[in-house]
mmCIF file of C-alpha atoms and ligand atoms in Angstrom:
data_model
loop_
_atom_site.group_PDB
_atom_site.id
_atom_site.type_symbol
_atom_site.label_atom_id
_atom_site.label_comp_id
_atom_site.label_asym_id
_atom_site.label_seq_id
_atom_site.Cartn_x
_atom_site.Cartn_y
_atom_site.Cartn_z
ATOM 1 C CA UNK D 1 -12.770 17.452 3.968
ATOM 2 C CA UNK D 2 -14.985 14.776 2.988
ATOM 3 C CA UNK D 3 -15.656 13.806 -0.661
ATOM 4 C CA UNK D 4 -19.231 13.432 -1.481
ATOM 5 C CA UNK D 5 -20.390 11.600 -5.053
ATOM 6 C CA UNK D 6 -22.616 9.492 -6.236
ATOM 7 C CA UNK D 7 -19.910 6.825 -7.101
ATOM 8 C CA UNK D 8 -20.162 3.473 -4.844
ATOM 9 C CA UNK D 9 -16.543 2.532 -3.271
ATOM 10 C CA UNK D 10 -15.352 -0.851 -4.195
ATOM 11 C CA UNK D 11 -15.697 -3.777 -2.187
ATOM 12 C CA UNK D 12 -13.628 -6.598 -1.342
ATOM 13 C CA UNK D 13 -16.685 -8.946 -3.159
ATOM 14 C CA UNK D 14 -16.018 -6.901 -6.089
ATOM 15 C CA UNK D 15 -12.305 -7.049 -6.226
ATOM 16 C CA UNK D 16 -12.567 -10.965 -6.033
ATOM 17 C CA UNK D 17 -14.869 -11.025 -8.760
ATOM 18 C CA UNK D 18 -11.820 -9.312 -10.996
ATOM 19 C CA UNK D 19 -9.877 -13.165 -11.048
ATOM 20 C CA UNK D 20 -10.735 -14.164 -14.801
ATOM 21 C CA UNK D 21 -12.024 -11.063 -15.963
ATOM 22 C CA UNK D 22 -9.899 -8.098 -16.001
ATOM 23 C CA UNK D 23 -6.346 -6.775 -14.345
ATOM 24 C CA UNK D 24 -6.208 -4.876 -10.934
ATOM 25 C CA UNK D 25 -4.646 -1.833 -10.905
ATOM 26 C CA UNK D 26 -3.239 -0.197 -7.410
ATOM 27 C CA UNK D 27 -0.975 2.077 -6.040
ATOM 28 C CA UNK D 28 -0.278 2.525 -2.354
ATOM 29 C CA UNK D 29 -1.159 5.798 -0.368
ATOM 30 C CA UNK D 30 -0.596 7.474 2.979
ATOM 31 C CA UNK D 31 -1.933 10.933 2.369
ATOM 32 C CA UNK D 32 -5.004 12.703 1.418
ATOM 33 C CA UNK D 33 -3.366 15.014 -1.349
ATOM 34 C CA UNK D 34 -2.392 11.471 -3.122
ATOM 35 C CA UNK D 35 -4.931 9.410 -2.285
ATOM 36 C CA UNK D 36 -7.496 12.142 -3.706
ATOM 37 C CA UNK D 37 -5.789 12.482 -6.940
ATOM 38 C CA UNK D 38 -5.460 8.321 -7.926
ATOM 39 C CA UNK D 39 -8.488 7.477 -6.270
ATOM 40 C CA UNK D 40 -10.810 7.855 -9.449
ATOM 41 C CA UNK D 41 -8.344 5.715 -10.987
ATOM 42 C CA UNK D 42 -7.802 2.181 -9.140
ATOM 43 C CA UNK D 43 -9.552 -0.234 -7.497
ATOM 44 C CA UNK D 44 -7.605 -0.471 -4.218
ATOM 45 C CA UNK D 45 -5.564 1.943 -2.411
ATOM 46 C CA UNK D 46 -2.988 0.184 -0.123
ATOM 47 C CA UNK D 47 -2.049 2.331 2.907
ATOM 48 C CA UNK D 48 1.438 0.168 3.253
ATOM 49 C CA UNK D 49 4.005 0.017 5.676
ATOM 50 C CA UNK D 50 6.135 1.127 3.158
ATOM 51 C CA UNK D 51 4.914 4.456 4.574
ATOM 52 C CA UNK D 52 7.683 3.892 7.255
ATOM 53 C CA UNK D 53 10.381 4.337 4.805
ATOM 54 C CA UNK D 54 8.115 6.971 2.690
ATOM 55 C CA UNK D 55 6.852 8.862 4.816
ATOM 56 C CA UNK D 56 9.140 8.936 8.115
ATOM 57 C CA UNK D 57 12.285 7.990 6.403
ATOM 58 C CA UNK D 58 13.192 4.476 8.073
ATOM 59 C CA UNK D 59 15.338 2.542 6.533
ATOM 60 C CA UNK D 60 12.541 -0.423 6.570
ATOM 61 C CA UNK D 61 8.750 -1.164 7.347
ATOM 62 C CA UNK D 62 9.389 -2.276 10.609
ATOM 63 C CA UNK D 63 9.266 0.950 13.018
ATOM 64 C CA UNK D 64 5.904 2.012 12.411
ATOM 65 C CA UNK D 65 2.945 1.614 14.314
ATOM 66 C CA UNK D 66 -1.179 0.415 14.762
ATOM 67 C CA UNK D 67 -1.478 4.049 15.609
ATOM 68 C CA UNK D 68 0.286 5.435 12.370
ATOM 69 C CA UNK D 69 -1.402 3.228 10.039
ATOM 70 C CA UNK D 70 -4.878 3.926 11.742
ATOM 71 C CA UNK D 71 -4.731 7.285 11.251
ATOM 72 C CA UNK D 72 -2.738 7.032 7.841
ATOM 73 C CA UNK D 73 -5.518 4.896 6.627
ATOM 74 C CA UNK D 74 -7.994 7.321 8.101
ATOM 75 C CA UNK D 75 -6.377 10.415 6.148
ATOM 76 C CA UNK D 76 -6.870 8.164 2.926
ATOM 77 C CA UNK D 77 -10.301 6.650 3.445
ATOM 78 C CA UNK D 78 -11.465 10.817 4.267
ATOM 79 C CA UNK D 79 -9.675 12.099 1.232
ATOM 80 C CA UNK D 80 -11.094 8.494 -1.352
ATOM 81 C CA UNK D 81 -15.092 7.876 -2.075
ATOM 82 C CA UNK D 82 -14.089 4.751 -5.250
ATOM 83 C CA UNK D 83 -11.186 2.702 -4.502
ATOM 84 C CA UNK D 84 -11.454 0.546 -2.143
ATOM 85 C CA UNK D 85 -8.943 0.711 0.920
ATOM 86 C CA UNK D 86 -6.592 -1.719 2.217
ATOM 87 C CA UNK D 87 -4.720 -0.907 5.433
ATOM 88 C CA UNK D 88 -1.348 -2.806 6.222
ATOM 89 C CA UNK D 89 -0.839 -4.543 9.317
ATOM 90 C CA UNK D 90 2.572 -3.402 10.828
ATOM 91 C CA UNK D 91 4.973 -5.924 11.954
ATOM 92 C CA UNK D 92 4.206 -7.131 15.929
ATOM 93 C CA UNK D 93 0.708 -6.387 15.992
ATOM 94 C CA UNK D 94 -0.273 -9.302 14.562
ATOM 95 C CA UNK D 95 2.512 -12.393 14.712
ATOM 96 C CA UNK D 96 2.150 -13.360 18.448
ATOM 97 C CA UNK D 97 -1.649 -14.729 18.458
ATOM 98 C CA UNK D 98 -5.087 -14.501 16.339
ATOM 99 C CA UNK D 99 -6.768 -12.477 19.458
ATOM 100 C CA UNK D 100 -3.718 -9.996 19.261
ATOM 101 C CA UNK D 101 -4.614 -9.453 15.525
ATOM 102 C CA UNK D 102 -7.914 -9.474 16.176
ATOM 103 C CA UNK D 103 -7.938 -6.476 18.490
ATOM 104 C CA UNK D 104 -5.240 -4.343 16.082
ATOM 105 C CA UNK D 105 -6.957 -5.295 12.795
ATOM 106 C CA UNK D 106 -10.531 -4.030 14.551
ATOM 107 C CA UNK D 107 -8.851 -0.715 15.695
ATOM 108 C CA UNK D 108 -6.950 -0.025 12.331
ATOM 109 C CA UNK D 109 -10.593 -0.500 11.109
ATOM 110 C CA UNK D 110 -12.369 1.402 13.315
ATOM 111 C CA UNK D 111 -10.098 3.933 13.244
ATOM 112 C CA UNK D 112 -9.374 4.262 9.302
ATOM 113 C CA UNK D 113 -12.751 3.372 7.969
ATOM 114 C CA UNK D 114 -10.693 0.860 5.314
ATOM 115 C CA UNK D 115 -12.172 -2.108 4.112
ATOM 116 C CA UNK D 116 -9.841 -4.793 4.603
ATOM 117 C CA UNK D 117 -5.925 -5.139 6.309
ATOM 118 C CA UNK D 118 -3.497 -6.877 4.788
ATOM 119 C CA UNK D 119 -0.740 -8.566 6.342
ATOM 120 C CA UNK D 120 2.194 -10.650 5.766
ATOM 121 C CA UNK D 121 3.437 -14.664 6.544
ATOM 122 C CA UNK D 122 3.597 -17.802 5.684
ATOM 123 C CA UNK D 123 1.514 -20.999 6.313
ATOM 124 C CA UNK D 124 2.228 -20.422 10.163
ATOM 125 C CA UNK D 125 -0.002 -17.137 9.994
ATOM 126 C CA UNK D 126 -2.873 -19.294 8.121
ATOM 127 C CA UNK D 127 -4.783 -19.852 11.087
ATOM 128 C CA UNK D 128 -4.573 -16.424 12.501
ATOM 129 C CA UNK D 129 -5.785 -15.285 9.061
ATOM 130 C CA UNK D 130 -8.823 -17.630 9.171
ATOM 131 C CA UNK D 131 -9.823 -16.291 12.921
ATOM 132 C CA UNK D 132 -9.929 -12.724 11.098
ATOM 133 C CA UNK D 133 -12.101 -13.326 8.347
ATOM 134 C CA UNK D 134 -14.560 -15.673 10.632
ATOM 135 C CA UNK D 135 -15.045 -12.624 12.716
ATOM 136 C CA UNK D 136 -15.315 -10.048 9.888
ATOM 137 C CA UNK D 137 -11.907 -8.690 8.707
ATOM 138 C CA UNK D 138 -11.818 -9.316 5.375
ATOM 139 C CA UNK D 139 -7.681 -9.798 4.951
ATOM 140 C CA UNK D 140 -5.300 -9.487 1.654
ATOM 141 C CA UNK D 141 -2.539 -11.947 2.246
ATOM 142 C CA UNK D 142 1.257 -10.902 1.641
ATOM 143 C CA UNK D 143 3.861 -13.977 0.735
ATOM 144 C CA UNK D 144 7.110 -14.356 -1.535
ATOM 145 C CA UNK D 145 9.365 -11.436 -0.724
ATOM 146 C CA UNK D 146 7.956 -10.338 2.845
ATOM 147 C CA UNK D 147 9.889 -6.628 3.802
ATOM 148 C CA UNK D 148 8.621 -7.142 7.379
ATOM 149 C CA UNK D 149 11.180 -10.226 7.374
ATOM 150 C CA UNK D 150 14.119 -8.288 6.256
ATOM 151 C CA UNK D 151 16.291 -9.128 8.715
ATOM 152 C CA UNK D 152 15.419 -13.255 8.647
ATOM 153 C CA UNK D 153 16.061 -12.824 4.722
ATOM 154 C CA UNK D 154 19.205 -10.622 5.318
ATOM 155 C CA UNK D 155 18.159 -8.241 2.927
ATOM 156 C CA UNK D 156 15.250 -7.501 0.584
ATOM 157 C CA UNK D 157 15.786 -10.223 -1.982
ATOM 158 C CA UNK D 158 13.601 -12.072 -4.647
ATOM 159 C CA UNK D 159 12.144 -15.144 -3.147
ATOM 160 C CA UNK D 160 11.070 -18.676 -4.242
ATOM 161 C CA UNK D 161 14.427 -19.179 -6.823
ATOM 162 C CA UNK D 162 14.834 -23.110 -5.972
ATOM 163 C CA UNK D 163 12.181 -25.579 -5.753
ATOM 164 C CA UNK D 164 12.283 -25.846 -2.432
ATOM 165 C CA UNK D 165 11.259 -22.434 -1.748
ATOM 166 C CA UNK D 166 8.907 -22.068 -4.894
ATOM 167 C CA UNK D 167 7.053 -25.023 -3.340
ATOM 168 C CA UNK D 168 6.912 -23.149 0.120
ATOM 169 C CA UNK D 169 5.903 -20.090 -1.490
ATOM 170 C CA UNK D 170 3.113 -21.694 -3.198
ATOM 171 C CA UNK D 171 2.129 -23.544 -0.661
ATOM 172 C CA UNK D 172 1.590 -20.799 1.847
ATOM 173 C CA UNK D 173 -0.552 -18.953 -0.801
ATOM 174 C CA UNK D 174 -2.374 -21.881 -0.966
ATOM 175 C CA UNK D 175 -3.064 -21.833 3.071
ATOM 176 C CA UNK D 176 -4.039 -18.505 3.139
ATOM 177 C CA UNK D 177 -6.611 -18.924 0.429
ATOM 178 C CA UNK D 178 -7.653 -21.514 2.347
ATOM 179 C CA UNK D 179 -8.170 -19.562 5.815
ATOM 180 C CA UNK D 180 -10.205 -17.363 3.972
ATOM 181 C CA UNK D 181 -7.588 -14.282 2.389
ATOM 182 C CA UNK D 182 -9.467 -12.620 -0.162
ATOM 183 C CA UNK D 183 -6.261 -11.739 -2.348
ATOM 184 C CA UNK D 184 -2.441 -12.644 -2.472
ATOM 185 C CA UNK D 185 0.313 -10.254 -2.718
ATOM 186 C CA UNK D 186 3.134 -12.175 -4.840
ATOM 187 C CA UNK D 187 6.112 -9.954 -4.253
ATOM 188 C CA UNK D 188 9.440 -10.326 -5.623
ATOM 189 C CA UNK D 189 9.098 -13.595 -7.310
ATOM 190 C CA UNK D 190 10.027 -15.169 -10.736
ATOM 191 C CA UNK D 191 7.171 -15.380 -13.395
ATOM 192 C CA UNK D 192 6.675 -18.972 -14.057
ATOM 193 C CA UNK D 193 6.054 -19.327 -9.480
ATOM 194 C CA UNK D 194 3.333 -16.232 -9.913
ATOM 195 C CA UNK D 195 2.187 -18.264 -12.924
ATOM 196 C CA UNK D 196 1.630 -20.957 -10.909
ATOM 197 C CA UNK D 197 0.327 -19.207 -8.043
ATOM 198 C CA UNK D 198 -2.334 -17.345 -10.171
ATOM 199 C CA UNK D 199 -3.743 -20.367 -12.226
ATOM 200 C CA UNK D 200 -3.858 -22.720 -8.946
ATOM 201 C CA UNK D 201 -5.878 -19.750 -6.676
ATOM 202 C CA UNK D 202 -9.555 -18.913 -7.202
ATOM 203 C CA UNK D 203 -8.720 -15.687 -5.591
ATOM 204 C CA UNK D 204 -6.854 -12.256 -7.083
ATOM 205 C CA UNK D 205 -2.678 -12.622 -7.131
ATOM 206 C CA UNK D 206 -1.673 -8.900 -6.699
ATOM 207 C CA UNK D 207 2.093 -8.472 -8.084
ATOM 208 C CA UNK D 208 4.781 -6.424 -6.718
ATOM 209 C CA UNK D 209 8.440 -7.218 -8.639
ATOM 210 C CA UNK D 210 6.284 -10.561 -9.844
ATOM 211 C CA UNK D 211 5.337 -10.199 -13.584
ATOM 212 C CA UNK D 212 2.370 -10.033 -15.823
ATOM 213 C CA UNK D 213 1.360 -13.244 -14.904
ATOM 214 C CA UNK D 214 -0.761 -12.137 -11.524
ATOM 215 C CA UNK D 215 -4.254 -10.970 -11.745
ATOM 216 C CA UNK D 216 -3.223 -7.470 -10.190
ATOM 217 C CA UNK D 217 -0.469 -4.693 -10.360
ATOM 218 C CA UNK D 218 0.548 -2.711 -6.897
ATOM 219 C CA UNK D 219 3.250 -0.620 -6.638
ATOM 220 C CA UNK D 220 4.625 2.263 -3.951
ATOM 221 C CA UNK D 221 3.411 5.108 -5.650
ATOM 222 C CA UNK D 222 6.724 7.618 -4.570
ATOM 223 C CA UNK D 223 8.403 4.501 -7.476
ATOM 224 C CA UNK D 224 6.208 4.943 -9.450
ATOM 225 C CA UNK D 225 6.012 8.970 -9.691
ATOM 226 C CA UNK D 226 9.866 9.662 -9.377
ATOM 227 C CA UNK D 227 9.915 10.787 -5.699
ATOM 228 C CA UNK D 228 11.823 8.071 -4.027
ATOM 229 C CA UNK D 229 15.422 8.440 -3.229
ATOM 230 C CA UNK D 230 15.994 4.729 -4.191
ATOM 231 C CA UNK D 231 13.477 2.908 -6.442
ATOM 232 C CA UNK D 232 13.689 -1.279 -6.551
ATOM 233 C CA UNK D 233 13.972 -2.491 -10.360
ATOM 234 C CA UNK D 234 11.108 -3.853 -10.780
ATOM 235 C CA UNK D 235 9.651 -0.470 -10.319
ATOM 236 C CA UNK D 236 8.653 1.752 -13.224
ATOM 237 C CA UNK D 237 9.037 5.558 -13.063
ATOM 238 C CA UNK D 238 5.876 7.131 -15.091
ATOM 239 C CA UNK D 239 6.896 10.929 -14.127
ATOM 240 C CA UNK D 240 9.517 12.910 -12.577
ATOM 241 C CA UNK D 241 7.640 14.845 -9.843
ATOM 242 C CA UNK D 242 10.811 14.744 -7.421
ATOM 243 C CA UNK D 243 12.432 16.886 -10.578
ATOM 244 C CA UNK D 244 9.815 19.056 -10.449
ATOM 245 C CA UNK D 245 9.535 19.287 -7.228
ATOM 246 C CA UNK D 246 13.004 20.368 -7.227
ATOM 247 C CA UNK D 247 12.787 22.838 -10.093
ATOM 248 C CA UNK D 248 9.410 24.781 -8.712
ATOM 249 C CA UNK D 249 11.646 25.033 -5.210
ATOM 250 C CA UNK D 250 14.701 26.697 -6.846
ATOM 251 C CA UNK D 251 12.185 29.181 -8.770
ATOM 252 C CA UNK D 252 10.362 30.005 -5.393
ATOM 253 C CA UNK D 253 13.607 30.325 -3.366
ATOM 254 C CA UNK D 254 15.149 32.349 -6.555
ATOM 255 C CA UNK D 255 12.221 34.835 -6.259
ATOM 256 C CA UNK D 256 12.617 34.928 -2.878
ATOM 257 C CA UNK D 257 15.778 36.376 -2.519
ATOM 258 C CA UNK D 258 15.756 38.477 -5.638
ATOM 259 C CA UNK D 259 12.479 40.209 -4.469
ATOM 260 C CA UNK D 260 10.305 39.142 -7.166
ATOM 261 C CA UNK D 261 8.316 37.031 -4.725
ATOM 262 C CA UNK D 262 5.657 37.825 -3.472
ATOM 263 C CA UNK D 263 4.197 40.390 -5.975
ATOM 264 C CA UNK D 264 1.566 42.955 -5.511
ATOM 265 C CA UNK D 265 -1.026 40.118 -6.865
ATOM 266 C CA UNK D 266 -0.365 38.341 -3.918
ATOM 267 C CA UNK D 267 -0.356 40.813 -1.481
ATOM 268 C CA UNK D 268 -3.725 41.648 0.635
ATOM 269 C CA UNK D 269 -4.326 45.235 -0.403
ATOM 270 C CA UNK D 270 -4.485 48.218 2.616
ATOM 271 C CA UNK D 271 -7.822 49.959 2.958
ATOM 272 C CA UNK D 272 -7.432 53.815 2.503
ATOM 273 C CA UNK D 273 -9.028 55.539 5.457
ATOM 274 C CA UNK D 274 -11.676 58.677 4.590
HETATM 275 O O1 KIV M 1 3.915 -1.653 2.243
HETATM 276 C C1 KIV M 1 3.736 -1.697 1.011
HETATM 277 O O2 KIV M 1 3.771 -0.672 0.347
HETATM 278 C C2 KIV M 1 3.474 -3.006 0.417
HETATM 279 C C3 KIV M 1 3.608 -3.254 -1.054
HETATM 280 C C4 KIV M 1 2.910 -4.506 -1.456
HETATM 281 C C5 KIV M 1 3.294 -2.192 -1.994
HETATM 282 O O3 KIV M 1 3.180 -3.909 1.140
#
């Protein structure tokens, strides 16, 4: 079902025009019963590769593919008509040249309707970030704690705790604002780095695990609403829905078996022949 209002969608030109005025708020989303209900409510819905673990149960971002997120992206951008919607780029369809990128950042596009991919590196990806935007993919930059580089980092850890790999950290933010990124996701790094990340960039720092200091807030939204079997610290649970979840389940299986369920309310009534 498509959602028809009045209300323009937010653009990427919009979202940069945040820096210096007011905080971004986002949540992630790979379905439309989600992405319909916090849509009125944030500026950018990230379709991340966090739906991997989320959504298929892996035990990290890595296994999923341009396919998934396409059509994962395409469920949200149906189900959305305000935020604006920012599809991840999974790991391998974009590392291995700017052409390769090109032609999976165009068909997650195509595909989803979103506004904008996002993906994640270093100063070595600067360039292939650059040959995006020149040829019309507006892209939201990922550095500090990268998940798609769990198994360089050995683990998902905070990033950028010595100098050395503060100054690399800010450094490759630097680079991709330079290529043309129209955000930065800071994840997993120590205040006084996204500090200094946010005050040198003229573009939005969204935080993940990064502190108060970025421009932005994301976070997975099964975190944030109590349905994830492992949350990281830095997330905070606003509701219990997996408790609920589990209490509604236990009432309808209760029913079930004791015959309460269904009731004659519920039941299509039989038509009396003359
Ligand atoms: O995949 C993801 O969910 C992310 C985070 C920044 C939320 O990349």
């Amino acid at each position: 079902m498509s959602v028809h209002t009045s209300v323009k969608r937010t653009t990427v030109p919009q979202l940069m025009a945040c820096k210096g005025q007011r905080k971004i708020a986002a949540l992630t989303a790979h379905n439309a019963a989600i992405a319909r209900l916090i849509d009125p409510l944030l500026d950018f819905i990230l379709v991340g590769d966090s739906t991997a673990m989320v959504a298929y149960g892996h035990p990290d971002t890595l296994s999923i593919t341009v396919e998934q997120m396409a059509a994962h992206g395409q469920a949200v951008v149906r189900s959305t008509a305000q935020a604006c919607v920012v599809v991840d780029m999974p790991f391998g369809s974009y590392q291995e040249s700017p052409e390769l990128a090109f032609r999976n950042a165009a068909r997650i596009l195509s595909v989803s309707g979103a506004a904008a991919v996002k993906l994640e590196g270093g100063q070595a990806l600067a360039s292939t970030v650059a040959f995006l935007v020149q040829r019309g993919i507006p892209v939201m930059a990922h550095v500090g704690l990268m998940p798609q580089y769990v198994n360089t980092m050995g683990g998902f850890r905070a990033q950028g705790m010595n100098d050395e790999s503060a100054a690399r950290i800010l450094a490759d933010a630097r680079a991709h604002e330079a290529a043309g990124a129209f955000a930065v996701v800071l994840e997993g790094i120590a205040e006084p780095l996204a500090r200094q990340i946010t005050e040198a960039l003229a573009i939005p720092t969204i935080g993940i695990g990064a502190s108060p200091a970025c421009d932005g807030q994301v976070l997975v939204t099964e975190d944030l609403l109590g349905l994830s079997e492992r949350a990281p610290r830095f997330a905070k649970r606003y509701a219990d829905i997996g408790g609920a979840v589990r209490q509604a389940v236990a009432a309808y299986a209760d029913e079930v078996r004791n015959g309460v369920f269904p009731d004659e309310s519920h039941c299509f009534g039989i038509k009396k022949s003359l």
